[in-house]
Amino acid sequence: MKLRQLSTVLAVSVAAGFGGTISADAADTITVTSWGGSYSESQRKAFHEPFMAETGKTVLEDEWNGDLARVRAMVDTGNYQTHVIDAESGQLVAGCDEGLWEKIDYTALGFGPEDFLEGAAHECGVGNISWSFVFAYDKDQFPDGGPQNWADFWNVEKFPGKRGLRKSPKWNLEYALVADGVPLDEIYEVLGTEEGLARALAKLDELRPHVLWYETSAQPPQLLADKEVAMSSAANGRIYTAIVNDGQNFEIVWDSQAMDFDFWVIPKGHPEADLALEFIKFASRPERMGDQTNYVSYGPLRTAAVEYVNPDILPHLPTAPDNTVRWFKTDTQFWADNRESLTERFNVWLAQ
Amino acid sequence: MFAKVANPTAAFAPGSAELQVQLRRAERSKKIWALVLIAPLFLFLAVTFVVPIARTLFLSVENPELRDMMPDLAAALQAWDSDGTPPDSLVRTFAADVLTAHENRTLARVGKRLNFSISGFRSLLLKTARRMPPQDSPDLLAELTALDKRWGERRYWAALKQASTPYTVEYLLAAVDHQFNPDGEIVEKPPERSIYLTVLARTAWISFVVVTICLFLGYPIAYLLATIPTKYSNLLLLLLLLPFWTSLLVRTTAWLVLLQNQGVVNDLAIWIGLWDEPVQLIRNRLGVYIALVHIMLPFMVLPLFSVMKGISPTHMKAAASLGATPITAFLKVYLPQTLPGAGAGILLVFILTLGFYITPALVGGPSDQMLSQFIAFNASTAVNWGMAGALSLLLMVGVAIFFSIYSRLVGVRDLRLG
């Protein structure tokens, strides 16, 4: 395995060394760019290796950190270093608006938006996994039953203890509205108005004395384990890792979870876009998507993939039936438009 | 130097001219050599320091997006006096340029710039481009307004005009909580959007408190170090410097472990019986002071130590023999001699603290964030380099003002940095 990784790295660096182009005659080699770590490893096992076995083509791996400037350089110079990129919804929307991604031809793929969760089949990218921003609590601190929803998160009489919240407006404003009784499908509509924003901040005001603001996504499991907080907002993968790998007694509350997706995208104007599409088609097969859950706790976005999901991990996936009773999709377009303005308001509010 | 040599040689009449030339030549080659020797350092400083800083500050006034990506519109906007509704020709140029920019996929970048002036402008532009009414429509503005009523508001067109000038003070204004109104007048931002002046004042106040604590804690330490035998003082100095060689992040995180509610300090205090409930020692202003003072203390002690080391102990003895009480001797004889060291320490600690950001972010509460955190946020998270540049300039001007007042009061020439 080590040797294999090394050879992949070598192959990528050699390719990059020779001007970075995967030359046209190497039509049986495809480069897939993703986020590294255990996430890339899950893709290697669920997609790359079976793809190589079935088609006889070679999959090279590359990593990125969401830097769209690098994609822009590829598209502007025609010097493509990758066929397929795993993008978060933020990069998907920004890159789509800036014309960095190929439009997806769903007829060629043989499936369409109706086979996916809503919003997961985008004109510029095919959704692959969902991850979720939820809240989790420490079961040791609530032996008689813990909080069940965001209204409980706000209820400090019934569930005493500090609350961990991320020091940024994204999701906090949404949660505040959810706790205040706004229906999930109206969150962004309400938040888009001045009164809605004031309402969210007023709701956050109630909780302010009990909030411990954290800075990075690695903090919530630590804060819970140290009993610095009784409950905290967090990315579901982080909490899952703490439960499974570190044996922590945490519980994720999935009610009104804020889901977000990752997408496969193809750099605009790629001469081998059909090859990229072939890979995406392969990786979107329900059994492949289901297989990925053997290696990572992110949910497949194709509805048919559910039956192939590892049953042990199912209760921990954002897309599991029990977890999607009440959920909403993070509105990336809304945040692309309003982030500066809302961050400004939020920072002023925080500093009061 | 040269003049001193030149004058006496003038007395030797016949050979003087030749000698002067020789001397000058020798001096010149020396100077050239000196320049060659410092050239690498000079180049290094220019490339890694002066140019990036100048570039960053320049970013705060640059306004290139609209001019680069919609040049015709920018020219038309410059010609418009921004009174009343935009003329039909302007609207048509706008429509044509929006479509071109949308085709070239540069519209989102223009939108990001305009979003800074009016939130939501980005999606307005993209939406308009996707559903642009036919170009030959008799009243294009009415069609646009029908598409989205915001096109009927003058402030959107005024914001476009603001974005069409080669340079802008919009970022600088925002850094001091001001903005343009649709008439192009500079007005204060509403209170729910004003933050940077408060943050600047807070940054200065935190720095001031840290300096004061460091001075009172550092002075006795430096005195002790300077007066005990060398073999002990070296060891103590090493202990003082040890944290210096530890990563800042490690030290900050260590404070988190020590001071948190279930941390070492709280557990110990409850066990001894000092207090019953965990006391909030961190994620508030107190935590910021503790962590910052810990980091800054060596910068205060070292200059003080080097000055105190040079003060002869006989001075105090002489004062005592002349009848001064220990306190009088200290105030009249010892303290004045240590002022250059204290002055240097104050300057160092104050300026370094002004720029701190990772420590307050980790150990501070929400109302303890300092200006550098907002610079980092704009530079890396929001990718608004104009705003980051403007805030950097604000911080630099703050430092410059402090430095000039300080040098007027204390005199920077007398400082001893150790």
Coordinates of C-alpha atoms in Angstrom, one line a residue, chain B residues 2-417:
Chain B
F2 CA 36.3 63.8 3.4
A3 CA 36.2 67.5 4.2
K4 CA 38.4 67.1 7.2
V5 CA 41.1 65.5 5.1
A6 CA 40.7 67.8 2.2
N7 CA 41.2 71.1 4.1
P8 CA 44.7 70.5 5.5
T9 CA 45.9 69.1 2.1
A10 CA 44.9 72.4 0.5
A11 CA 48.0 73.9 2.2
F12 CA 50.4 71.9 0.1
A13 CA 49.9 74.0 -3.0
P14 CA 51.6 72.2 -5.9
G15 CA 50.6 68.5 -5.3
S16 CA 47.3 69.3 -3.7
A17 CA 45.0 68.8 -6.7
E18 CA 46.5 65.5 -7.6
L19 CA 46.4 64.3 -4.0
Q20 CA 42.8 65.3 -3.7
V21 CA 41.9 63.4 -6.8
Q22 CA 43.7 60.3 -5.4
L23 CA 42.0 60.7 -2.1
R24 CA 38.7 61.1 -3.7
R25 CA 39.3 58.0 -5.8
A26 CA 40.3 56.0 -2.8
E27 CA 37.2 57.2 -0.9
R28 CA 35.0 56.4 -3.8
S29 CA 36.2 52.8 -4.2
K30 CA 35.7 52.3 -0.5
K31 CA 32.1 53.6 -0.8
I32 CA 31.5 51.4 -3.8
W33 CA 32.8 48.4 -1.9
A34 CA 30.6 49.3 1.1
L35 CA 27.6 49.5 -1.2
V36 CA 28.4 46.2 -2.9
L37 CA 28.6 44.6 0.6
I38 CA 25.3 45.8 1.7
A39 CA 23.6 45.3 -1.7
P40 CA 22.4 41.8 -0.9
L41 CA 20.8 42.9 2.3
F42 CA 19.3 45.9 0.6
L43 CA 17.9 43.8 -2.2
F44 CA 16.5 41.2 0.3
L45 CA 14.7 43.9 2.3
A46 CA 13.4 45.5 -0.9
V47 CA 12.1 42.3 -2.3
T48 CA 10.7 40.7 0.9
F49 CA 9.7 43.7 2.8
V50 CA 9.3 47.1 1.1
V51 CA 7.7 45.8 -2.2
P52 CA 5.1 43.5 -0.6
I53 CA 4.1 46.2 2.0
A54 CA 3.8 48.8 -0.7
R55 CA 1.8 46.4 -2.9
T56 CA -0.6 45.6 0.0
L57 CA -1.2 49.3 0.8
F58 CA -1.7 50.0 -2.9
L59 CA -4.4 47.3 -3.0
S60 CA -6.4 49.3 -0.6
V61 CA -7.0 52.1 -3.2
E62 CA -7.0 50.0 -6.4
N63 CA -10.3 49.7 -8.2
P64 CA -9.6 47.7 -11.4
E65 CA -12.5 45.2 -11.7
L66 CA -15.0 47.2 -13.6
R67 CA -12.5 49.0 -15.8
D68 CA -10.7 45.8 -16.8
M69 CA -13.7 43.7 -17.4
M70 CA -16.4 46.2 -18.6
P71 CA -14.3 49.0 -20.1
D72 CA -17.1 50.6 -22.2
L73 CA -19.4 50.7 -19.2
A74 CA -16.7 52.2 -17.0
A75 CA -16.1 55.0 -19.6
A76 CA -19.9 55.6 -19.9
L77 CA -20.3 55.7 -16.1
Q78 CA -17.5 58.2 -15.9
A79 CA -19.3 60.5 -18.3
W80 CA -22.6 60.2 -16.3
D81 CA -23.1 62.9 -13.7
S82 CA -25.1 60.4 -11.5
D83 CA -28.0 62.7 -11.2
G84 CA -31.5 61.2 -11.5
T85 CA -32.1 58.1 -13.5
P86 CA -29.3 56.7 -15.8
P87 CA -29.7 57.8 -19.4
D88 CA -30.8 55.3 -22.0
S89 CA -27.4 55.2 -23.7
L90 CA -25.7 54.2 -20.4
V91 CA -28.3 51.5 -19.8
R92 CA -27.7 50.1 -23.3
T93 CA -23.9 50.1 -22.8
F94 CA -24.5 48.4 -19.4
A95 CA -26.6 45.7 -21.0
A96 CA -24.1 45.0 -23.8
D97 CA -21.2 44.9 -21.3
V98 CA -23.0 42.6 -18.9
L99 CA -23.7 40.2 -21.7
T100 CA -20.1 40.3 -22.9
A101 CA -18.8 39.8 -19.4
H102 CA -21.2 37.0 -18.8
E103 CA -19.9 35.3 -22.0
N104 CA -16.3 35.8 -20.9
R105 CA -17.2 34.6 -17.5
T106 CA -15.8 37.7 -15.8
L107 CA -19.2 38.9 -14.5
A108 CA -18.9 37.1 -11.1
R109 CA -15.7 38.9 -10.4
V110 CA -17.2 42.3 -11.1
G111 CA -20.1 41.2 -9.0
K112 CA -17.8 40.4 -6.0
R113 CA -16.4 43.9 -6.2
L114 CA -19.9 45.4 -6.3
N115 CA -21.1 43.2 -3.5
F116 CA -18.7 45.1 -1.3
S117 CA -20.6 48.3 -1.9
I118 CA -24.1 46.8 -1.8
S119 CA -24.7 43.3 -0.6
G120 CA -26.6 41.1 -3.1
F121 CA -25.3 43.0 -6.1
R122 CA -23.4 39.8 -7.3
S123 CA -26.5 37.7 -7.7
L124 CA -28.4 40.7 -9.1
L125 CA -25.8 41.0 -11.9
L126 CA -25.8 37.3 -12.6
K127 CA -29.5 37.0 -12.6
T128 CA -29.8 40.0 -15.0
A129 CA -27.2 38.5 -17.4
R130 CA -29.1 35.2 -17.5
R131 CA -32.5 36.9 -18.2
M132 CA -31.4 40.0 -20.1
P133 CA -34.3 41.6 -21.9
P134 CA -33.9 42.0 -25.7
Q135 CA -31.4 44.8 -26.6
D136 CA -33.7 46.5 -29.0
S137 CA -36.4 47.1 -26.5
P138 CA -37.5 50.8 -26.6
D139 CA -37.2 51.3 -22.8
L140 CA -34.5 49.0 -21.6
L141 CA -34.4 50.5 -18.0
A142 CA -38.1 49.8 -17.6
E143 CA -37.5 46.2 -18.8
L144 CA -34.6 45.8 -16.3
T145 CA -36.7 47.3 -13.5
A146 CA -39.5 44.8 -14.4
L147 CA -36.9 42.0 -14.2
D148 CA -35.7 43.2 -10.8
K149 CA -37.0 46.3 -9.1
R150 CA -33.6 47.1 -7.7
W151 CA -32.5 48.5 -11.1
G152 CA -35.0 51.3 -10.4
E153 CA -33.0 52.4 -7.4
R154 CA -30.4 55.0 -7.9
R155 CA -28.0 53.6 -5.3
Y156 CA -27.2 50.6 -7.5
W157 CA -26.3 52.8 -10.4
A158 CA -24.3 55.1 -8.0
A159 CA -22.4 52.0 -6.8
L160 CA -21.6 51.1 -10.4
K161 CA -20.2 54.6 -10.9
Q162 CA -18.2 54.4 -7.7
A163 CA -16.6 51.2 -9.0
S164 CA -15.7 52.7 -12.3
T165 CA -12.9 55.1 -11.1
P166 CA -9.3 54.0 -11.4
Y167 CA -8.8 54.5 -7.7
T168 CA -11.2 54.4 -4.8
V169 CA -11.2 55.4 -1.2
E170 CA -14.1 53.0 -0.5
Y171 CA -12.0 50.5 1.4
L172 CA -10.2 53.2 3.4
L173 CA -13.5 54.7 4.3
A174 CA -14.9 51.3 5.4
A175 CA -11.8 50.8 7.5
V176 CA -12.9 53.9 9.6
D177 CA -16.6 52.9 9.5
H178 CA -17.6 55.4 6.7
Q179 CA -19.1 54.9 3.3
F180 CA -20.5 56.8 0.3
N181 CA -24.2 57.6 0.1
P182 CA -25.9 57.5 -3.4
D183 CA -25.0 61.2 -3.8
G184 CA -21.3 60.5 -3.5
E185 CA -21.1 62.1 -0.1
I186 CA -19.1 60.5 2.7
V187 CA -21.3 59.4 5.6
E188 CA -20.9 57.4 8.7
K189 CA -21.9 53.7 8.5
P190 CA -25.0 52.8 10.6
P191 CA -24.1 51.6 14.1
E192 CA -25.0 48.0 13.4
R193 CA -22.4 48.0 10.7
S194 CA -19.6 50.0 12.4
I195 CA -16.9 48.0 13.9
Y196 CA -13.3 48.8 12.9
L197 CA -12.8 52.0 15.0
T198 CA -14.1 50.1 18.1
V199 CA -11.7 47.3 17.2
L200 CA -8.8 49.7 16.7
A201 CA -9.5 51.3 20.1
R202 CA -9.8 47.9 21.7
T203 CA -6.5 46.8 20.1
A204 CA -4.7 49.8 21.5
W205 CA -6.3 49.4 25.0
I206 CA -5.3 45.7 25.2
S207 CA -1.7 46.6 24.1
F208 CA -1.6 49.4 26.7
V209 CA -2.7 47.0 29.5
V210 CA -0.3 44.3 28.4
V211 CA 2.6 46.9 28.4
T212 CA 1.7 48.1 31.9
I213 CA 1.5 44.6 33.4
C214 CA 4.8 43.6 31.6
L215 CA 6.5 46.7 33.0
F216 CA 5.5 46.0 36.6
L217 CA 6.2 42.3 36.4
G218 CA 9.4 42.7 34.3
Y219 CA 11.1 45.4 36.3
P220 CA 11.7 43.3 39.4
I221 CA 12.7 40.3 37.4
A222 CA 15.2 42.3 35.4
Y223 CA 16.6 43.8 38.6
L224 CA 17.0 40.4 40.1
L225 CA 18.7 39.1 37.0
A226 CA 21.1 42.1 37.0
T227 CA 22.1 41.9 40.6
I228 CA 22.5 38.3 41.5
P229 CA 25.8 36.4 40.7
T230 CA 26.3 35.5 37.1
K231 CA 26.0 31.8 37.6
Y232 CA 22.5 32.1 38.9
S233 CA 21.4 34.9 36.6
N234 CA 22.4 32.8 33.5
L235 CA 20.2 30.0 34.6
L236 CA 17.3 32.3 35.3
L237 CA 17.9 34.0 31.9
L238 CA 17.7 30.6 30.3
L239 CA 14.4 30.0 32.0
L240 CA 13.1 33.3 30.8
L241 CA 14.2 32.6 27.3
L242 CA 12.9 29.0 27.2
P243 CA 9.4 30.0 26.2
F244 CA 10.9 32.1 23.4
W245 CA 12.0 28.9 21.7
T246 CA 8.7 27.2 22.0
S247 CA 6.1 27.6 19.3
L248 CA 3.6 30.3 19.9
L249 CA 0.8 28.0 19.1
V250 CA 2.0 25.5 21.7
R251 CA 2.2 28.1 24.4
T252 CA -1.2 29.4 23.6
T253 CA -2.7 25.9 23.6
A254 CA -1.0 25.2 26.9
W255 CA -2.8 28.2 28.4
L256 CA -6.0 26.7 27.2
V257 CA -5.3 23.4 28.9
L258 CA -4.3 25.2 32.2
L259 CA -7.0 27.8 32.4
Q260 CA -10.2 26.2 31.0
N261 CA -13.1 25.4 33.3
Q262 CA -12.0 21.8 33.8
G263 CA -8.4 22.8 33.6
V264 CA -5.5 22.4 36.0
V265 CA -5.8 25.8 37.7
N266 CA -9.5 25.5 38.3
D267 CA -9.3 21.9 39.5
L268 CA -6.5 22.8 41.9
A269 CA -8.2 25.9 43.2
I270 CA -11.5 23.9 43.9
W271 CA -9.5 21.1 45.5
I272 CA -7.7 23.5 47.8
G273 CA -11.0 25.3 48.5
L274 CA -10.2 28.7 47.0
W275 CA -13.5 28.7 45.1
D276 CA -16.4 26.3 44.7
E277 CA -17.4 26.7 41.1
P278 CA -15.0 26.8 38.1
V279 CA -14.1 30.5 37.5
Q280 CA -14.0 31.7 33.9
L281 CA -10.3 32.3 33.4
I282 CA -10.1 32.0 29.6
R283 CA -12.0 32.9 26.5
N284 CA -12.4 36.4 28.0
R285 CA -10.2 39.4 28.4
L286 CA -8.4 38.0 31.4
G287 CA -7.2 35.0 29.3
V288 CA -6.0 37.4 26.6
Y289 CA -4.0 39.4 29.2
I290 CA -2.5 36.3 30.8
A291 CA -1.4 34.7 27.5
L292 CA -0.1 37.9 26.0
V293 CA 1.8 39.0 29.0
H294 CA 3.5 35.6 29.1
I295 CA 4.5 35.9 25.5
M296 CA 5.6 39.5 25.8
L297 CA 7.5 39.5 29.1
P298 CA 10.9 38.6 27.7
F299 CA 10.7 41.6 25.3
M300 CA 10.4 43.8 28.4
V301 CA 12.9 42.1 30.6
L302 CA 15.8 41.9 28.2
P303 CA 16.2 45.6 27.4
L304 CA 15.7 46.4 31.1
F305 CA 18.3 43.7 32.1
S306 CA 20.9 45.0 29.7
V307 CA 20.6 48.5 31.0
M308 CA 20.6 47.5 34.6
K309 CA 23.6 45.4 34.1
G310 CA 25.5 48.5 33.1
I311 CA 24.6 50.5 36.3
S312 CA 27.3 50.3 38.8
P313 CA 26.2 49.2 42.3
T314 CA 28.4 52.0 43.8
H315 CA 25.8 54.6 42.7
M316 CA 23.3 53.3 45.2
K317 CA 25.9 53.1 47.9
A318 CA 27.0 56.6 47.2
A319 CA 23.4 57.8 47.5
A320 CA 23.0 56.0 50.8
S321 CA 26.2 57.4 52.2
L322 CA 24.9 60.9 51.3
G323 CA 21.9 60.2 53.5
A324 CA 19.2 59.1 51.0
T325 CA 16.7 56.6 52.1
P326 CA 16.5 53.4 49.9
I327 CA 13.3 54.7 48.3
T328 CA 14.8 58.1 47.5
A329 CA 18.0 56.6 46.2
F330 CA 16.0 54.3 44.0
L331 CA 13.8 57.0 42.6
K332 CA 16.5 59.6 42.2
V333 CA 19.5 57.5 41.2
Y334 CA 18.5 54.1 40.0
L335 CA 15.2 54.6 38.2
P336 CA 16.3 57.4 35.9
Q337 CA 19.2 55.3 34.7
T338 CA 16.9 52.4 33.7
L339 CA 14.5 54.6 31.8
P340 CA 16.2 54.0 28.4
G341 CA 15.7 50.2 28.9
A342 CA 12.1 50.6 30.1
G343 CA 11.4 52.9 27.1
A344 CA 12.7 50.4 24.7
G345 CA 10.7 47.6 26.3
I346 CA 7.5 49.6 26.3
L347 CA 7.9 50.4 22.6
L348 CA 8.7 46.7 21.7
V349 CA 5.9 45.2 23.7
F350 CA 3.3 47.8 22.6
I351 CA 4.0 47.5 18.9
L352 CA 4.3 43.7 18.9
T353 CA 1.0 43.4 20.8
L354 CA -0.8 45.7 18.4
G355 CA -0.2 43.1 15.6
F356 CA -1.1 40.0 17.5
Y357 CA -3.8 37.8 16.2
I358 CA -3.6 34.1 16.8
T359 CA -3.4 34.3 20.6
P360 CA -6.5 36.5 21.1
A361 CA -8.4 34.4 18.6
L362 CA -7.8 31.3 20.7
V363 CA -7.8 32.4 24.3
G364 CA -10.1 35.5 23.9
G365 CA -13.9 35.8 23.8
P366 CA -15.8 37.3 21.0
S367 CA -15.3 40.8 22.2
D368 CA -11.6 40.4 22.5
Q369 CA -10.7 40.2 18.8
M370 CA -8.0 42.5 17.7
L371 CA -7.5 44.3 14.4
S372 CA -5.1 41.8 12.9
Q373 CA -7.8 39.1 13.1
F374 CA -9.9 41.2 10.8
I375 CA -7.0 41.7 8.4
A376 CA -6.4 37.9 8.3
F377 CA -10.1 37.3 7.8
N378 CA -10.3 39.7 4.8
A379 CA -7.1 38.5 3.3
S380 CA -7.7 34.7 3.5
T381 CA -11.3 33.9 4.2
A382 CA -13.3 36.7 2.5
V383 CA -10.5 37.3 -0.2
N384 CA -11.2 41.0 0.0
W385 CA -7.7 42.2 -0.4
G386 CA -8.7 45.8 -0.8
M387 CA -10.2 45.7 2.7
A388 CA -7.3 43.8 4.1
G389 CA -4.9 46.4 2.7
A390 CA -7.0 49.3 4.1
L391 CA -7.0 47.7 7.6
S392 CA -3.3 47.1 7.4
L393 CA -2.9 50.8 6.5
L394 CA -5.1 51.7 9.5
L395 CA -2.9 49.6 11.8
M396 CA 0.3 51.1 10.3
V397 CA -1.0 54.6 10.7
G398 CA -1.9 53.8 14.3
V399 CA 1.7 52.5 15.0
A400 CA 3.2 55.6 13.3
I401 CA 1.1 58.0 15.4
F402 CA 2.0 56.1 18.6
F403 CA 5.7 56.1 17.6
S404 CA 5.8 59.8 16.8
I405 CA 4.1 60.7 20.1
Y406 CA 6.3 58.3 22.0
S407 CA 9.5 59.7 20.4
R408 CA 8.4 63.2 21.2
L409 CA 7.7 62.3 24.9
V410 CA 10.5 59.8 25.6
G411 CA 13.0 60.3 22.8
V412 CA 13.8 57.3 20.7
R413 CA 17.5 58.1 20.5
D414 CA 18.1 57.3 24.1
L415 CA 16.5 53.9 23.9
R416 CA 18.6 50.8 24.5
L417 CA 17.3 47.6 23.0

